[in-house]
Amino acid sequence: MIIGIGIDIIEITRIKKTLERQPRFSERILTEKEYKLFNSHSIDERRIEFLAGRFAAKEAYAKAIGTGIGSKLSWKDIEILPNESGKPVLKSNGSWTAFVSISHSKAYVVAQIILESSSS
């Protein structure tokens, strides 16, 4: 049974400008494993897309569980890593299954999260 849906869209230039103003922004948003992936991209545009995608997906997750990012949920409580085929997989301490979709265009990144109850 679906227990939550969240979606977020963000302008890639907004993330780029934030990273230029706050060089440690990526370290605040990304877990250690995500940060390693972020740094593995040699092209700056791809790094910004990656960061924007994780930002949007984490925002979408917070919307799906209904808390937002803040006192109950931090950026690092949510980790999104690719599986062996590249599909993004969300890990959190919630008792549900999360389905993740992240899509990029030239100017935007959109992410959607669907939460399904783990119990039947």
mmCIF file of C-alpha atoms in Angstrom:
data_model
loop_
_atom_site.group_PDB
_atom_site.id
_atom_site.type_symbol
_atom_site.label_atom_id
_atom_site.label_comp_id
_atom_site.label_asym_id
_atom_site.label_seq_id
_atom_site.Cartn_x
_atom_site.Cartn_y
_atom_site.Cartn_z
ATOM 1 C CA MET A 1 0.000 0.000 0.000
ATOM 2 C CA ILE A 2 1.299 3.485 -0.887
ATOM 3 C CA ILE A 3 1.818 5.565 2.242
ATOM 4 C CA GLY A 4 3.470 8.665 0.786
ATOM 5 C CA ILE A 5 4.386 10.475 -2.409
ATOM 6 C CA GLY A 6 6.798 13.367 -2.752
ATOM 7 C CA ILE A 7 8.087 15.340 -5.721
ATOM 8 C CA ASP A 8 10.590 18.167 -6.048
ATOM 9 C CA ILE A 9 11.964 20.184 -8.941
ATOM 10 C CA ILE A 10 14.963 22.476 -8.794
ATOM 11 C CA GLU A 11 16.821 24.744 -11.184
ATOM 12 C CA ILE A 12 20.344 23.485 -11.747
ATOM 13 C CA THR A 13 21.665 27.064 -11.783
ATOM 14 C CA ARG A 14 20.296 27.574 -8.254
ATOM 15 C CA ILE A 15 22.389 24.674 -6.977
ATOM 16 C CA LYS A 16 25.420 25.909 -8.916
ATOM 17 C CA LYS A 17 25.141 29.414 -7.441
ATOM 18 C CA THR A 18 24.653 28.030 -3.938
ATOM 19 C CA LEU A 19 27.743 25.847 -4.298
ATOM 20 C CA GLU A 20 29.762 28.832 -5.555
ATOM 21 C CA ARG A 21 28.679 30.927 -2.524
ATOM 22 C CA GLN A 22 28.982 28.052 -0.050
ATOM 23 C CA PRO A 23 31.777 25.665 -1.125
ATOM 24 C CA ARG A 24 30.891 23.206 1.666
ATOM 25 C CA PHE A 25 27.238 22.988 0.568
ATOM 26 C CA SER A 26 27.769 19.556 -1.006
ATOM 27 C CA GLU A 27 29.309 18.244 2.227
ATOM 28 C CA ARG A 28 26.227 19.420 4.168
ATOM 29 C CA ILE A 29 23.773 17.750 1.797
ATOM 30 C CA LEU A 30 25.555 14.512 0.871
ATOM 31 C CA THR A 31 26.476 11.498 2.962
ATOM 32 C CA GLU A 32 30.085 10.321 2.856
ATOM 33 C CA LYS A 33 29.363 7.724 0.145
ATOM 34 C CA GLU A 34 27.348 10.221 -1.915
ATOM 35 C CA TYR A 35 30.137 12.775 -1.563
ATOM 36 C CA LYS A 36 32.649 10.261 -2.941
ATOM 37 C CA LEU A 37 30.400 9.745 -5.981
ATOM 38 C CA PHE A 38 30.000 13.521 -6.353
ATOM 39 C CA ASN A 39 33.778 13.927 -6.429
ATOM 40 C CA SER A 40 34.237 11.034 -8.849
ATOM 41 C CA HIS A 41 32.675 13.101 -11.656
ATOM 42 C CA SER A 42 35.396 14.941 -13.530
ATOM 43 C CA ILE A 43 33.060 17.335 -15.365
ATOM 44 C CA ASP A 44 31.710 20.218 -13.249
ATOM 45 C CA GLU A 45 28.301 20.190 -14.959
ATOM 46 C CA ARG A 46 27.845 16.514 -14.105
ATOM 47 C CA ARG A 47 28.827 17.154 -10.475
ATOM 48 C CA ILE A 48 26.222 19.944 -10.234
ATOM 49 C CA GLU A 49 23.555 17.690 -11.810
ATOM 50 C CA PHE A 50 24.425 14.938 -9.329
ATOM 51 C CA LEU A 51 24.164 17.314 -6.360
ATOM 52 C CA ALA A 52 20.918 18.823 -7.655
ATOM 53 C CA GLY A 53 19.467 15.336 -8.142
ATOM 54 C CA ARG A 54 20.299 14.262 -4.597
ATOM 55 C CA PHE A 55 19.000 17.557 -3.210
ATOM 56 C CA ALA A 56 15.687 17.182 -5.065
ATOM 57 C CA ALA A 57 15.310 13.496 -4.134
ATOM 58 C CA LYS A 58 15.935 14.196 -0.457
ATOM 59 C CA GLU A 59 13.418 17.056 -0.532
ATOM 60 C CA ALA A 60 10.900 14.750 -2.234
ATOM 61 C CA TYR A 61 11.493 12.084 0.420
ATOM 62 C CA ALA A 62 10.933 14.597 3.218
ATOM 63 C CA LYS A 63 7.654 15.592 1.554
ATOM 64 C CA ALA A 64 6.614 11.942 1.184
ATOM 65 C CA ILE A 65 7.065 11.260 4.893
ATOM 66 C CA GLY A 66 5.488 14.602 5.780
ATOM 67 C CA THR A 67 8.211 16.120 7.953
ATOM 68 C CA GLY A 68 10.348 18.278 5.712
ATOM 69 C CA ILE A 69 14.058 18.676 6.388
ATOM 70 C CA GLY A 70 14.649 20.088 9.841
ATOM 71 C CA SER A 71 14.558 18.941 13.428
ATOM 72 C CA LYS A 72 13.186 15.444 12.762
ATOM 73 C CA LEU A 73 15.061 14.662 9.546
ATOM 74 C CA SER A 74 18.474 15.792 8.344
ATOM 75 C CA TRP A 75 20.049 15.676 4.893
ATOM 76 C CA LYS A 76 22.402 12.915 6.011
ATOM 77 C CA ASP A 77 19.584 10.717 7.339
ATOM 78 C CA ILE A 78 18.782 10.042 3.680
ATOM 79 C CA GLU A 79 21.226 8.307 1.360
ATOM 80 C CA ILE A 80 20.661 7.682 -2.343
ATOM 81 C CA LEU A 81 23.182 5.444 -4.066
ATOM 82 C CA PRO A 82 23.052 3.662 -7.411
ATOM 83 C CA ASN A 83 22.614 -0.096 -7.464
ATOM 84 C CA GLU A 84 24.721 -2.276 -9.774
ATOM 85 C CA SER A 85 22.651 -1.217 -12.799
ATOM 86 C CA GLY A 86 22.707 2.493 -11.899
ATOM 87 C CA LYS A 87 19.166 2.769 -10.506
ATOM 88 C CA PRO A 88 18.994 5.157 -7.530
ATOM 89 C CA VAL A 89 18.174 3.367 -4.281
ATOM 90 C CA LEU A 90 17.161 5.311 -1.181
ATOM 91 C CA LYS A 91 18.281 4.219 2.265
ATOM 92 C CA SER A 92 16.819 5.702 5.429
ATOM 93 C CA ASN A 93 15.820 4.509 8.849
ATOM 94 C CA GLY A 94 12.133 4.371 7.911
ATOM 95 C CA SER A 95 10.091 1.177 7.935
ATOM 96 C CA TRP A 96 8.980 1.402 4.310
ATOM 97 C CA THR A 97 10.177 0.740 0.817
ATOM 98 C CA ALA A 98 11.080 3.834 -1.202
ATOM 99 C CA PHE A 99 10.893 4.031 -4.985
ATOM 100 C CA VAL A 100 13.079 6.791 -6.447
ATOM 101 C CA SER A 101 13.104 8.517 -9.812
ATOM 102 C CA ILE A 102 15.513 11.343 -10.686
ATOM 103 C CA SER A 103 15.472 13.063 -14.069
ATOM 104 C CA HIS A 104 17.597 15.867 -15.536
ATOM 105 C CA SER A 105 17.055 18.342 -18.327
ATOM 106 C CA LYS A 106 19.383 21.150 -19.333
ATOM 107 C CA ALA A 107 17.919 23.528 -16.757
ATOM 108 C CA TYR A 108 16.070 21.405 -14.184
ATOM 109 C CA VAL A 109 16.237 18.306 -12.049
ATOM 110 C CA VAL A 110 13.073 16.607 -10.868
ATOM 111 C CA ALA A 111 12.810 13.791 -8.354
ATOM 112 C CA GLN A 112 9.877 11.713 -7.207
ATOM 113 C CA ILE A 113 9.621 9.365 -4.249
ATOM 114 C CA ILE A 114 6.876 6.836 -3.640
ATOM 115 C CA LEU A 115 6.768 5.143 -0.237
ATOM 116 C CA GLU A 116 5.190 1.767 0.170
ATOM 117 C CA SER A 117 4.381 0.050 3.442
ATOM 118 C CA SER A 118 6.841 -2.768 4.177
ATOM 119 C CA SER A 119 4.154 -4.756 5.971
ATOM 120 C CA SER A 120 1.325 -6.327 4.026
#
